[in-house]
Amino acid sequence: MTSTDLHLPRGATANAPYAVDIGPERAGWTHSSLRVVELAPGGSHAFTAGDSEWIVLPLEGGCTVQIETASTEQCEFQLLGRESVFANVSDFAYVPRDARVLIASGAGGRFALAGAKCERRLPARYGPAPEVPVEERGSGTCARRVRNFASADSFDCDKLIAVEVITPGGNWSSYPPHKHDEHRPGEESELEEIYYFEIDGPNGLGYQRVFPSREGGADVLAEVRSGDTVLVPDGWHGPSIAQPGHDMYYLNVMAGPGRTREWRICFHPDHTDTTGGYR
C-alpha cells in the first residue's frame, strides 16, 4: 500500500449512512473493520452483523441498541453514551455475528461500530462504563490515558480487540514504536490495526508515523485531524503526536488470523531504552 492508501482523511471512506466505512476489502486485509454512523435526533440505523462481531460504541450522544440473533432471540440495551470522546468513558454493546441490529437515538449522535470477522457466535452483552479498566500509562511527555473497554484481557470477544487512548496536548503516545505483524508464539501476535482520530478544539491536529518492518512495508507520516483514520497492515507504528494545547483521541481497532485472541507486541530495537512507558 502507498501512504495515500494508509492515511484516509475525513470523508475519504464516507458511504451513506456511514461517515467512516472501512472493511477488510477496503483495507486490503482479512479481519478488522470500522464504521462511524451519524444519527440526527430521532434517527435510526439498521444493519446485519454478517460474519463479523461488532461493538457499538457511542462517540457522542446515547442510543438504544436492539439485537436479534439468528435463533430469533432478542435483547435491547440502553447506552447512556457521553458528550464527547474527551468527556469520559462510555458504555457499549457487543453484537454477535449473524445478528440483526437496530440503533436508534432520540437526541442524535455519532456511534462507532468496531468489527472483526470471526468464527464463534458469542452472546450479545452490555458493557457498563464503570467496569471499563482505565490505565494511566507512561510519564512526563509520554503520559496518556488508555481506556481498555475491549482489550484482550478485559472483555470477551472472538477476534476483536479495541481500546481508546487520550493523549494530552504536546505529548507522545503509541511510543516506543512497536509492531504486531508476525505470528511468534509467546512473543508477537499478528494483528491488523485501525487508528481513528479526533482532536480537541478547533483546527487541532496531530501526527502519526508508521514505518516498514520489512522491505516494501507500510510507510506513512500523516498529519491527522478529527475524523481521519490511519491503517496499519504491518510495520512499526508510533509515535502518535498531539499538538500542544489540543488533546488527541484515537480509537484502536485490531483483529487478526491467530487462533488465540491476544495482544503481543515487539518494540523497535532502537528504542528499547526509552523511558516514560509504552503506548
PDB file of C-alpha atoms in Angstrom:
ATOM      1  CA  MET A   1       0.000   0.000   0.000  1.00  0.00           C
ATOM      2  CA  THR A   2       1.075   3.599  -0.566  1.00  0.00           C
ATOM      3  CA  SER A   3       0.928   6.321   2.098  1.00  0.00           C
ATOM      4  CA  THR A   4      -2.221   7.616   0.388  1.00  0.00           C
ATOM      5  CA  ASP A   5      -3.887   4.262   0.948  1.00  0.00           C
ATOM      6  CA  LEU A   6      -2.899   4.199   4.626  1.00  0.00           C
ATOM      7  CA  HIS A   7      -3.907   7.731   5.641  1.00  0.00           C
ATOM      8  CA  LEU A   8      -7.601   8.273   4.956  1.00  0.00           C
ATOM      9  CA  PRO A   9      -8.703  11.863   5.623  1.00  0.00           C
ATOM     10  CA  ARG A  10     -12.155  12.618   6.935  1.00  0.00           C
ATOM     11  CA  GLY A  11     -14.747  11.812   4.283  1.00  0.00           C
ATOM     12  CA  ALA A  12     -12.434   9.618   2.204  1.00  0.00           C
ATOM     13  CA  THR A  13     -14.344   6.448   3.078  1.00  0.00           C
ATOM     14  CA  ALA A  14     -17.800   8.002   3.598  1.00  0.00           C
ATOM     15  CA  ASN A  15     -20.525   5.689   2.325  1.00  0.00           C
ATOM     16  CA  ALA A  16     -24.031   6.759   3.360  1.00  0.00           C
ATOM     17  CA  PRO A  17     -25.110   6.390   6.094  1.00  0.00           C
ATOM     18  CA  TYR A  18     -21.528   5.978   7.341  1.00  0.00           C
ATOM     19  CA  ALA A  19     -19.090   8.868   7.806  1.00  0.00           C
ATOM     20  CA  VAL A  20     -16.349   6.210   8.015  1.00  0.00           C
ATOM     21  CA  ASP A  21     -16.700   2.828   6.342  1.00  0.00           C
ATOM     22  CA  ILE A  22     -13.591   0.630   6.398  1.00  0.00           C
ATOM     23  CA  GLY A  23     -13.900  -3.116   5.946  1.00  0.00           C
ATOM     24  CA  PRO A  24     -11.384  -5.812   5.054  1.00  0.00           C
ATOM     25  CA  GLU A  25     -12.000  -5.299   1.334  1.00  0.00           C
ATOM     26  CA  ARG A  26     -11.322  -1.548   1.558  1.00  0.00           C
ATOM     27  CA  ALA A  27      -8.267  -2.014   3.761  1.00  0.00           C
ATOM     28  CA  GLY A  28      -6.831  -4.896   1.759  1.00  0.00           C
ATOM     29  CA  TRP A  29      -6.683  -7.290   4.691  1.00  0.00           C
ATOM     30  CA  THR A  30      -8.781 -10.051   6.267  1.00  0.00           C
ATOM     31  CA  HIS A  31     -10.387  -9.155   9.608  1.00  0.00           C
ATOM     32  CA  SER A  32     -10.611  -5.594  11.040  1.00  0.00           C
ATOM     33  CA  SER A  33     -13.458  -3.146  10.330  1.00  0.00           C
ATOM     34  CA  LEU A  34     -14.587   0.288  11.492  1.00  0.00           C
ATOM     35  CA  ARG A  35     -17.715   2.249  10.715  1.00  0.00           C
ATOM     36  CA  VAL A  36     -18.936   5.548  12.151  1.00  0.00           C
ATOM     37  CA  VAL A  37     -22.631   6.329  11.808  1.00  0.00           C
ATOM     38  CA  GLU A  38     -24.077   9.793  12.459  1.00  0.00           C
ATOM     39  CA  LEU A  39     -27.737   9.947  13.515  1.00  0.00           C
ATOM     40  CA  ALA A  40     -29.940  13.025  13.538  1.00  0.00           C
ATOM     41  CA  PRO A  41     -32.345  13.466  16.501  1.00  0.00           C
ATOM     42  CA  GLY A  42     -34.896  10.691  16.276  1.00  0.00           C
ATOM     43  CA  GLY A  43     -32.768   8.864  13.706  1.00  0.00           C
ATOM     44  CA  SER A  44     -32.076   5.149  13.461  1.00  0.00           C
ATOM     45  CA  HIS A  45     -29.837   2.768  11.552  1.00  0.00           C
ATOM     46  CA  ALA A  46     -30.275  -0.951  10.909  1.00  0.00           C
ATOM     47  CA  PHE A  47     -27.515  -3.330   9.849  1.00  0.00           C
ATOM     48  CA  THR A  48     -26.721  -7.026   9.768  1.00  0.00           C
ATOM     49  CA  ALA A  49     -23.625  -8.328  11.531  1.00  0.00           C
ATOM     50  CA  GLY A  50     -22.873 -10.932   8.862  1.00  0.00           C
ATOM     51  CA  ASP A  51     -19.683 -12.879   9.512  1.00  0.00           C
ATOM     52  CA  SER A  52     -18.322 -10.278  11.954  1.00  0.00           C
ATOM     53  CA  GLU A  53     -18.713  -9.437  15.619  1.00  0.00           C
ATOM     54  CA  TRP A  54     -19.243  -5.748  16.456  1.00  0.00           C
ATOM     55  CA  ILE A  55     -19.116  -3.325  19.347  1.00  0.00           C
ATOM     56  CA  VAL A  56     -21.419  -0.310  19.252  1.00  0.00           C
ATOM     57  CA  LEU A  57     -19.511   2.489  20.999  1.00  0.00           C
ATOM     58  CA  PRO A  58     -21.020   5.968  21.436  1.00  0.00           C
ATOM     59  CA  LEU A  59     -18.616   8.734  20.451  1.00  0.00           C
ATOM     60  CA  GLU A  60     -21.126  11.497  21.112  1.00  0.00           C
ATOM     61  CA  GLY A  61     -24.644  11.031  22.475  1.00  0.00           C
ATOM     62  CA  GLY A  62     -26.588   7.972  23.605  1.00  0.00           C
ATOM     63  CA  CYS A  63     -28.708   5.364  21.853  1.00  0.00           C
ATOM     64  CA  THR A  64     -30.770   2.214  22.089  1.00  0.00           C
ATOM     65  CA  VAL A  65     -29.338  -0.957  20.555  1.00  0.00           C
ATOM     66  CA  GLN A  66     -31.782  -3.720  19.638  1.00  0.00           C
ATOM     67  CA  ILE A  67     -30.218  -7.062  18.697  1.00  0.00           C
ATOM     68  CA  GLU A  68     -31.937 -10.083  17.160  1.00  0.00           C
ATOM     69  CA  THR A  69     -29.862 -13.219  16.708  1.00  0.00           C
ATOM     70  CA  ALA A  70     -30.278 -15.982  14.169  1.00  0.00           C
ATOM     71  CA  SER A  71     -32.160 -18.005  16.790  1.00  0.00           C
ATOM     72  CA  THR A  72     -34.748 -15.150  16.949  1.00  0.00           C
ATOM     73  CA  GLU A  73     -33.655 -14.240  20.465  1.00  0.00           C
ATOM     74  CA  GLN A  74     -33.991 -10.505  21.070  1.00  0.00           C
ATOM     75  CA  CYS A  75     -32.387  -8.118  23.520  1.00  0.00           C
ATOM     76  CA  GLU A  76     -32.196  -4.363  23.950  1.00  0.00           C
ATOM     77  CA  PHE A  77     -29.545  -2.206  25.579  1.00  0.00           C
ATOM     78  CA  GLN A  78     -29.813   1.450  26.544  1.00  0.00           C
ATOM     79  CA  LEU A  79     -26.472   3.169  26.063  1.00  0.00           C
ATOM     80  CA  LEU A  80     -26.103   6.383  28.049  1.00  0.00           C
ATOM     81  CA  GLY A  81     -23.111   7.392  25.948  1.00  0.00           C
ATOM     82  CA  ARG A  82     -21.279  10.659  26.598  1.00  0.00           C
ATOM     83  CA  GLU A  83     -20.978  14.272  25.495  1.00  0.00           C
ATOM     84  CA  SER A  84     -17.752  13.649  23.590  1.00  0.00           C
ATOM     85  CA  VAL A  85     -14.840  11.241  23.464  1.00  0.00           C
ATOM     86  CA  PHE A  86     -12.889  13.654  25.681  1.00  0.00           C
ATOM     87  CA  ALA A  87     -15.565  13.786  28.394  1.00  0.00           C
ATOM     88  CA  ASN A  88     -15.392  10.305  29.906  1.00  0.00           C
ATOM     89  CA  VAL A  89     -15.608   6.572  29.335  1.00  0.00           C
ATOM     90  CA  SER A  90     -18.739   5.285  27.572  1.00  0.00           C
ATOM     91  CA  ASP A  91     -20.830   2.189  27.980  1.00  0.00           C
ATOM     92  CA  PHE A  92     -21.142  -0.036  24.892  1.00  0.00           C
ATOM     93  CA  ALA A  93     -22.934  -3.028  23.391  1.00  0.00           C
ATOM     94  CA  TYR A  94     -21.472  -6.233  21.963  1.00  0.00           C
ATOM     95  CA  VAL A  95     -23.171  -7.594  18.826  1.00  0.00           C
ATOM     96  CA  PRO A  96     -22.527 -11.239  17.862  1.00  0.00           C
ATOM     97  CA  ARG A  97     -22.059 -12.400  14.291  1.00  0.00           C
ATOM     98  CA  ASP A  98     -25.182 -13.378  12.306  1.00  0.00           C
ATOM     99  CA  ALA A  99     -27.343 -10.855  14.176  1.00  0.00           C
ATOM    100  CA  ARG A 100     -29.698  -8.099  13.042  1.00  0.00           C
ATOM    101  CA  VAL A 101     -29.215  -4.744  14.738  1.00  0.00           C
ATOM    102  CA  LEU A 102     -31.161  -1.504  15.096  1.00  0.00           C
ATOM    103  CA  ILE A 103     -29.518   1.599  16.589  1.00  0.00           C
ATOM    104  CA  ALA A 104     -31.877   4.447  17.485  1.00  0.00           C
ATOM    105  CA  SER A 105     -31.117   7.805  19.134  1.00  0.00           C
ATOM    106  CA  GLY A 106     -33.696  10.272  20.405  1.00  0.00           C
ATOM    107  CA  ALA A 107     -31.225  13.144  20.737  1.00  0.00           C
ATOM    108  CA  GLY A 108     -28.941  12.066  17.887  1.00  0.00           C
ATOM    109  CA  GLY A 109     -25.226  11.408  17.995  1.00  0.00           C
ATOM    110  CA  ARG A 110     -22.224   9.656  16.500  1.00  0.00           C
ATOM    111  CA  PHE A 111     -21.553   5.987  17.051  1.00  0.00           C
ATOM    112  CA  ALA A 112     -18.552   3.829  16.202  1.00  0.00           C
ATOM    113  CA  LEU A 113     -19.020   0.247  15.047  1.00  0.00           C
ATOM    114  CA  ALA A 114     -15.786  -1.634  15.679  1.00  0.00           C
ATOM    115  CA  GLY A 115     -15.820  -5.021  13.977  1.00  0.00           C
ATOM    116  CA  ALA A 116     -13.851  -8.154  13.218  1.00  0.00           C
ATOM    117  CA  LYS A 117     -14.543 -11.198  11.097  1.00  0.00           C
ATOM    118  CA  CYS A 118     -14.887 -14.125  13.464  1.00  0.00           C
ATOM    119  CA  GLU A 119     -15.923 -17.764  13.799  1.00  0.00           C
ATOM    120  CA  ARG A 120     -17.631 -18.116  17.188  1.00  0.00           C
ATOM    121  CA  ARG A 121     -21.006 -16.565  17.944  1.00  0.00           C
ATOM    122  CA  LEU A 122     -20.853 -15.228  21.488  1.00  0.00           C
ATOM    123  CA  PRO A 123     -23.881 -13.845  23.359  1.00  0.00           C
ATOM    124  CA  ALA A 124     -24.975 -10.227  22.992  1.00  0.00           C
ATOM    125  CA  ARG A 125     -23.867  -8.229  26.034  1.00  0.00           C
ATOM    126  CA  TYR A 126     -23.871  -4.799  27.646  1.00  0.00           C
ATOM    127  CA  GLY A 127     -20.569  -3.209  28.697  1.00  0.00           C
ATOM    128  CA  PRO A 128     -21.076  -0.817  31.649  1.00  0.00           C
ATOM    129  CA  ALA A 129     -18.851   2.254  31.709  1.00  0.00           C
ATOM    130  CA  PRO A 130     -17.811   1.785  35.381  1.00  0.00           C
ATOM    131  CA  GLU A 131     -16.363  -1.631  34.522  1.00  0.00           C
ATOM    132  CA  VAL A 132     -14.029  -0.311  31.799  1.00  0.00           C
ATOM    133  CA  PRO A 133     -10.412  -0.523  33.044  1.00  0.00           C
ATOM    134  CA  VAL A 134      -8.716   2.860  32.712  1.00  0.00           C
ATOM    135  CA  GLU A 135      -4.926   2.884  32.720  1.00  0.00           C
ATOM    136  CA  GLU A 136      -2.639   5.858  33.272  1.00  0.00           C
ATOM    137  CA  ARG A 137       0.296   4.851  31.124  1.00  0.00           C
ATOM    138  CA  GLY A 138       3.703   6.462  30.793  1.00  0.00           C
ATOM    139  CA  SER A 139       5.014   9.606  32.444  1.00  0.00           C
ATOM    140  CA  GLY A 140       6.103  13.140  31.598  1.00  0.00           C
ATOM    141  CA  THR A 141       5.613  13.955  27.927  1.00  0.00           C
ATOM    142  CA  CYS A 142       4.748  10.302  27.259  1.00  0.00           C
ATOM    143  CA  ALA A 143       1.834  10.252  29.738  1.00  0.00           C
ATOM    144  CA  ARG A 144      -1.556   9.204  28.330  1.00  0.00           C
ATOM    145  CA  ARG A 145      -4.802   7.561  29.393  1.00  0.00           C
ATOM    146  CA  VAL A 146      -5.872   4.201  27.962  1.00  0.00           C
ATOM    147  CA  ARG A 147      -9.485   3.002  28.166  1.00  0.00           C
ATOM    148  CA  ASN A 148      -9.311  -0.779  27.806  1.00  0.00           C
ATOM    149  CA  PHE A 149     -13.003  -1.332  27.093  1.00  0.00           C
ATOM    150  CA  ALA A 150     -12.424  -4.342  24.796  1.00  0.00           C
ATOM    151  CA  SER A 151      -8.790  -5.241  25.356  1.00  0.00           C
ATOM    152  CA  ALA A 152      -7.851  -8.901  25.141  1.00  0.00           C
ATOM    153  CA  ASP A 153      -7.912  -9.345  28.918  1.00  0.00           C
ATOM    154  CA  SER A 154     -10.897  -7.158  29.869  1.00  0.00           C
ATOM    155  CA  PHE A 155     -13.854  -8.130  27.640  1.00  0.00           C
ATOM    156  CA  ASP A 156     -14.553 -11.409  25.869  1.00  0.00           C
ATOM    157  CA  CYS A 157     -14.685 -11.382  22.067  1.00  0.00           C
ATOM    158  CA  ASP A 158     -13.733 -13.986  19.485  1.00  0.00           C
ATOM    159  CA  LYS A 159     -11.269 -11.875  17.447  1.00  0.00           C
ATOM    160  CA  LEU A 160     -11.934  -8.190  18.141  1.00  0.00           C
ATOM    161  CA  ILE A 161      -9.623  -6.069  20.300  1.00  0.00           C
ATOM    162  CA  ALA A 162     -10.422  -2.365  20.786  1.00  0.00           C
ATOM    163  CA  VAL A 163      -9.194   0.394  23.101  1.00  0.00           C
ATOM    164  CA  GLU A 164      -9.335   4.191  23.345  1.00  0.00           C
ATOM    165  CA  VAL A 165      -6.348   6.445  24.058  1.00  0.00           C
ATOM    166  CA  ILE A 166      -6.352  10.090  25.212  1.00  0.00           C
ATOM    167  CA  THR A 167      -3.035  11.867  24.598  1.00  0.00           C
ATOM    168  CA  PRO A 168      -2.669  15.288  26.300  1.00  0.00           C
ATOM    169  CA  GLY A 169      -1.719  18.191  24.051  1.00  0.00           C
ATOM    170  CA  GLY A 170       2.023  18.254  23.405  1.00  0.00           C
ATOM    171  CA  ASN A 171       2.551  14.611  24.405  1.00  0.00           C
ATOM    172  CA  TRP A 172       3.576  11.494  22.526  1.00  0.00           C
ATOM    173  CA  SER A 173       1.759   8.177  22.692  1.00  0.00           C
ATOM    174  CA  SER A 174       1.893   4.868  20.815  1.00  0.00           C
ATOM    175  CA  TYR A 175       5.544   5.056  21.814  1.00  0.00           C
ATOM    176  CA  PRO A 176       8.127   3.493  21.686  1.00  0.00           C
ATOM    177  CA  PRO A 177       7.452   2.327  18.129  1.00  0.00           C
ATOM    178  CA  HIS A 178       6.201  -1.240  18.125  1.00  0.00           C
ATOM    179  CA  LYS A 179       4.763  -3.816  15.769  1.00  0.00           C
ATOM    180  CA  HIS A 180       2.471  -6.842  15.713  1.00  0.00           C
ATOM    181  CA  ASP A 181       2.687  -8.206  12.177  1.00  0.00           C
ATOM    182  CA  GLU A 182       4.169 -11.676  12.743  1.00  0.00           C
ATOM    183  CA  HIS A 183       2.918 -14.790  14.482  1.00  0.00           C
ATOM    184  CA  ARG A 184       5.608 -15.681  17.016  1.00  0.00           C
ATOM    185  CA  PRO A 185       4.067 -17.702  19.854  1.00  0.00           C
ATOM    186  CA  GLY A 186       4.545 -16.067  23.223  1.00  0.00           C
ATOM    187  CA  GLU A 187       6.268 -13.014  21.720  1.00  0.00           C
ATOM    188  CA  GLU A 188       4.212 -11.360  18.985  1.00  0.00           C
ATOM    189  CA  SER A 189       0.709 -11.690  17.547  1.00  0.00           C
ATOM    190  CA  GLU A 190      -0.400 -10.849  14.009  1.00  0.00           C
ATOM    191  CA  LEU A 191      -2.968  -8.033  14.158  1.00  0.00           C
ATOM    192  CA  GLU A 192      -4.344  -5.575  11.601  1.00  0.00           C
ATOM    193  CA  GLU A 193      -4.993  -2.175  13.204  1.00  0.00           C
ATOM    194  CA  ILE A 194      -7.103   0.908  12.526  1.00  0.00           C
ATOM    195  CA  TYR A 195      -6.473   4.264  14.210  1.00  0.00           C
ATOM    196  CA  TYR A 196      -9.485   6.615  14.229  1.00  0.00           C
ATOM    197  CA  PHE A 197      -8.652  10.163  15.406  1.00  0.00           C
ATOM    198  CA  GLU A 198     -10.435  13.097  16.992  1.00  0.00           C
ATOM    199  CA  ILE A 199      -8.649  16.262  18.105  1.00  0.00           C
ATOM    200  CA  ASP A 200      -9.992  18.523  20.847  1.00  0.00           C
ATOM    201  CA  GLY A 201     -10.661  22.119  19.853  1.00  0.00           C
ATOM    202  CA  PRO A 202     -10.960  23.908  16.507  1.00  0.00           C
ATOM    203  CA  ASN A 203      -8.144  23.493  13.984  1.00  0.00           C
ATOM    204  CA  GLY A 204      -6.386  20.910  16.150  1.00  0.00           C
ATOM    205  CA  LEU A 205      -4.080  18.367  14.569  1.00  0.00           C
ATOM    206  CA  GLY A 206      -1.709  15.556  15.328  1.00  0.00           C
ATOM    207  CA  TYR A 207       0.846  13.345  13.585  1.00  0.00           C
ATOM    208  CA  GLN A 208       1.028   9.588  13.121  1.00  0.00           C
ATOM    209  CA  ARG A 209       4.076   7.630  11.990  1.00  0.00           C
ATOM    210  CA  VAL A 210       4.145   4.127  10.507  1.00  0.00           C
ATOM    211  CA  PHE A 211       7.389   2.775   9.025  1.00  0.00           C
ATOM    212  CA  PRO A 212       8.488  -0.504   7.451  1.00  0.00           C
ATOM    213  CA  SER A 213       9.424  -3.597   9.400  1.00  0.00           C
ATOM    214  CA  ARG A 214      10.132  -5.405   6.131  1.00  0.00           C
ATOM    215  CA  GLU A 215      11.073  -4.475   2.582  1.00  0.00           C
ATOM    216  CA  GLY A 216       8.157  -2.747   0.881  1.00  0.00           C
ATOM    217  CA  GLY A 217       6.194  -2.488   4.125  1.00  0.00           C
ATOM    218  CA  ALA A 218       3.823   0.216   5.342  1.00  0.00           C
ATOM    219  CA  ASP A 219       5.355   3.701   5.404  1.00  0.00           C
ATOM    220  CA  VAL A 220       3.474   6.904   6.230  1.00  0.00           C
ATOM    221  CA  LEU A 221       3.901  10.150   8.142  1.00  0.00           C
ATOM    222  CA  ALA A 222       0.463  11.746   8.323  1.00  0.00           C
ATOM    223  CA  GLU A 223      -0.944  14.979   9.679  1.00  0.00           C
ATOM    224  CA  VAL A 224      -4.211  13.803  11.223  1.00  0.00           C
ATOM    225  CA  ARG A 225      -7.353  15.739  12.134  1.00  0.00           C
ATOM    226  CA  SER A 226     -10.757  14.850  13.551  1.00  0.00           C
ATOM    227  CA  GLY A 227     -12.389  12.098  11.531  1.00  0.00           C
ATOM    228  CA  ASP A 228      -9.164  10.844   9.927  1.00  0.00           C
ATOM    229  CA  THR A 229      -8.094   7.214  10.020  1.00  0.00           C
ATOM    230  CA  VAL A 230      -4.732   5.517   9.575  1.00  0.00           C
ATOM    231  CA  LEU A 231      -4.437   1.857   8.581  1.00  0.00           C
ATOM    232  CA  VAL A 232      -1.632  -0.301   9.966  1.00  0.00           C
ATOM    233  CA  PRO A 233      -1.491  -3.553   7.989  1.00  0.00           C
ATOM    234  CA  ASP A 234       2.096  -4.142   9.112  1.00  0.00           C
ATOM    235  CA  GLY A 235       5.164  -2.243  10.245  1.00  0.00           C
ATOM    236  CA  TRP A 236       6.425  -0.262  13.193  1.00  0.00           C
ATOM    237  CA  HIS A 237       3.887   2.311  14.357  1.00  0.00           C
ATOM    238  CA  GLY A 238       4.398   5.253  16.634  1.00  0.00           C
ATOM    239  CA  PRO A 239       4.656   7.842  17.787  1.00  0.00           C
ATOM    240  CA  SER A 240       1.232   9.470  17.800  1.00  0.00           C
ATOM    241  CA  ILE A 241       1.902  13.154  18.499  1.00  0.00           C
ATOM    242  CA  ALA A 242      -0.663  15.642  19.839  1.00  0.00           C
ATOM    243  CA  GLN A 243      -0.440  19.349  19.006  1.00  0.00           C
ATOM    244  CA  PRO A 244       0.274  21.487  22.109  1.00  0.00           C
ATOM    245  CA  GLY A 245      -3.000  22.778  23.539  1.00  0.00           C
ATOM    246  CA  HIS A 246      -5.084  20.133  21.750  1.00  0.00           C
ATOM    247  CA  ASP A 247      -5.700  16.743  23.346  1.00  0.00           C
ATOM    248  CA  MET A 248      -5.798  13.862  20.883  1.00  0.00           C
ATOM    249  CA  TYR A 249      -8.150  10.880  20.949  1.00  0.00           C
ATOM    250  CA  TYR A 250      -7.791   7.703  18.980  1.00  0.00           C
ATOM    251  CA  LEU A 251      -9.801   4.518  18.814  1.00  0.00           C
ATOM    252  CA  ASN A 252      -7.729   1.430  18.028  1.00  0.00           C
ATOM    253  CA  VAL A 253      -9.492  -1.495  16.351  1.00  0.00           C
ATOM    254  CA  MET A 254      -7.469  -4.690  15.967  1.00  0.00           C
ATOM    255  CA  ALA A 255      -8.015  -8.273  14.817  1.00  0.00           C
ATOM    256  CA  GLY A 256      -6.058 -10.969  13.074  1.00  0.00           C
ATOM    257  CA  PRO A 257      -5.922 -14.580  11.921  1.00  0.00           C
ATOM    258  CA  GLY A 258      -4.380 -16.034  15.071  1.00  0.00           C
ATOM    259  CA  ARG A 259      -6.183 -18.924  16.747  1.00  0.00           C
ATOM    260  CA  THR A 260      -5.745 -17.185  20.108  1.00  0.00           C
ATOM    261  CA  ARG A 261      -7.038 -13.673  20.765  1.00  0.00           C
ATOM    262  CA  GLU A 262      -4.055 -11.920  22.299  1.00  0.00           C
ATOM    263  CA  TRP A 263      -2.174  -8.641  22.056  1.00  0.00           C
ATOM    264  CA  ARG A 264       1.555  -9.284  21.965  1.00  0.00           C
ATOM    265  CA  ILE A 265       3.900  -6.652  20.584  1.00  0.00           C
ATOM    266  CA  CYS A 266       7.547  -6.214  19.689  1.00  0.00           C
ATOM    267  CA  PHE A 267       9.350  -2.921  20.421  1.00  0.00           C
ATOM    268  CA  HIS A 268      11.689  -1.330  17.896  1.00  0.00           C
ATOM    269  CA  PRO A 269      15.255  -2.248  18.922  1.00  0.00           C
ATOM    270  CA  ASP A 270      16.469   1.346  18.553  1.00  0.00           C
ATOM    271  CA  HIS A 271      14.036   2.500  21.261  1.00  0.00           C
ATOM    272  CA  THR A 272      14.317  -0.193  23.892  1.00  0.00           C
ATOM    273  CA  ASP A 273      15.854   2.252  26.389  1.00  0.00           C
ATOM    274  CA  THR A 274      13.032   4.788  26.027  1.00  0.00           C
ATOM    275  CA  THR A 275      11.637   5.957  29.351  1.00  0.00           C
ATOM    276  CA  GLY A 276       8.096   7.056  30.029  1.00  0.00           C
ATOM    277  CA  GLY A 277       6.266   3.793  29.354  1.00  0.00           C
ATOM    278  CA  TYR A 278       4.546   2.340  26.326  1.00  0.00           C
ATOM    279  CA  ARG A 279       1.715   3.397  24.036  1.00  0.00           C
TER     280      ARG A 279
END
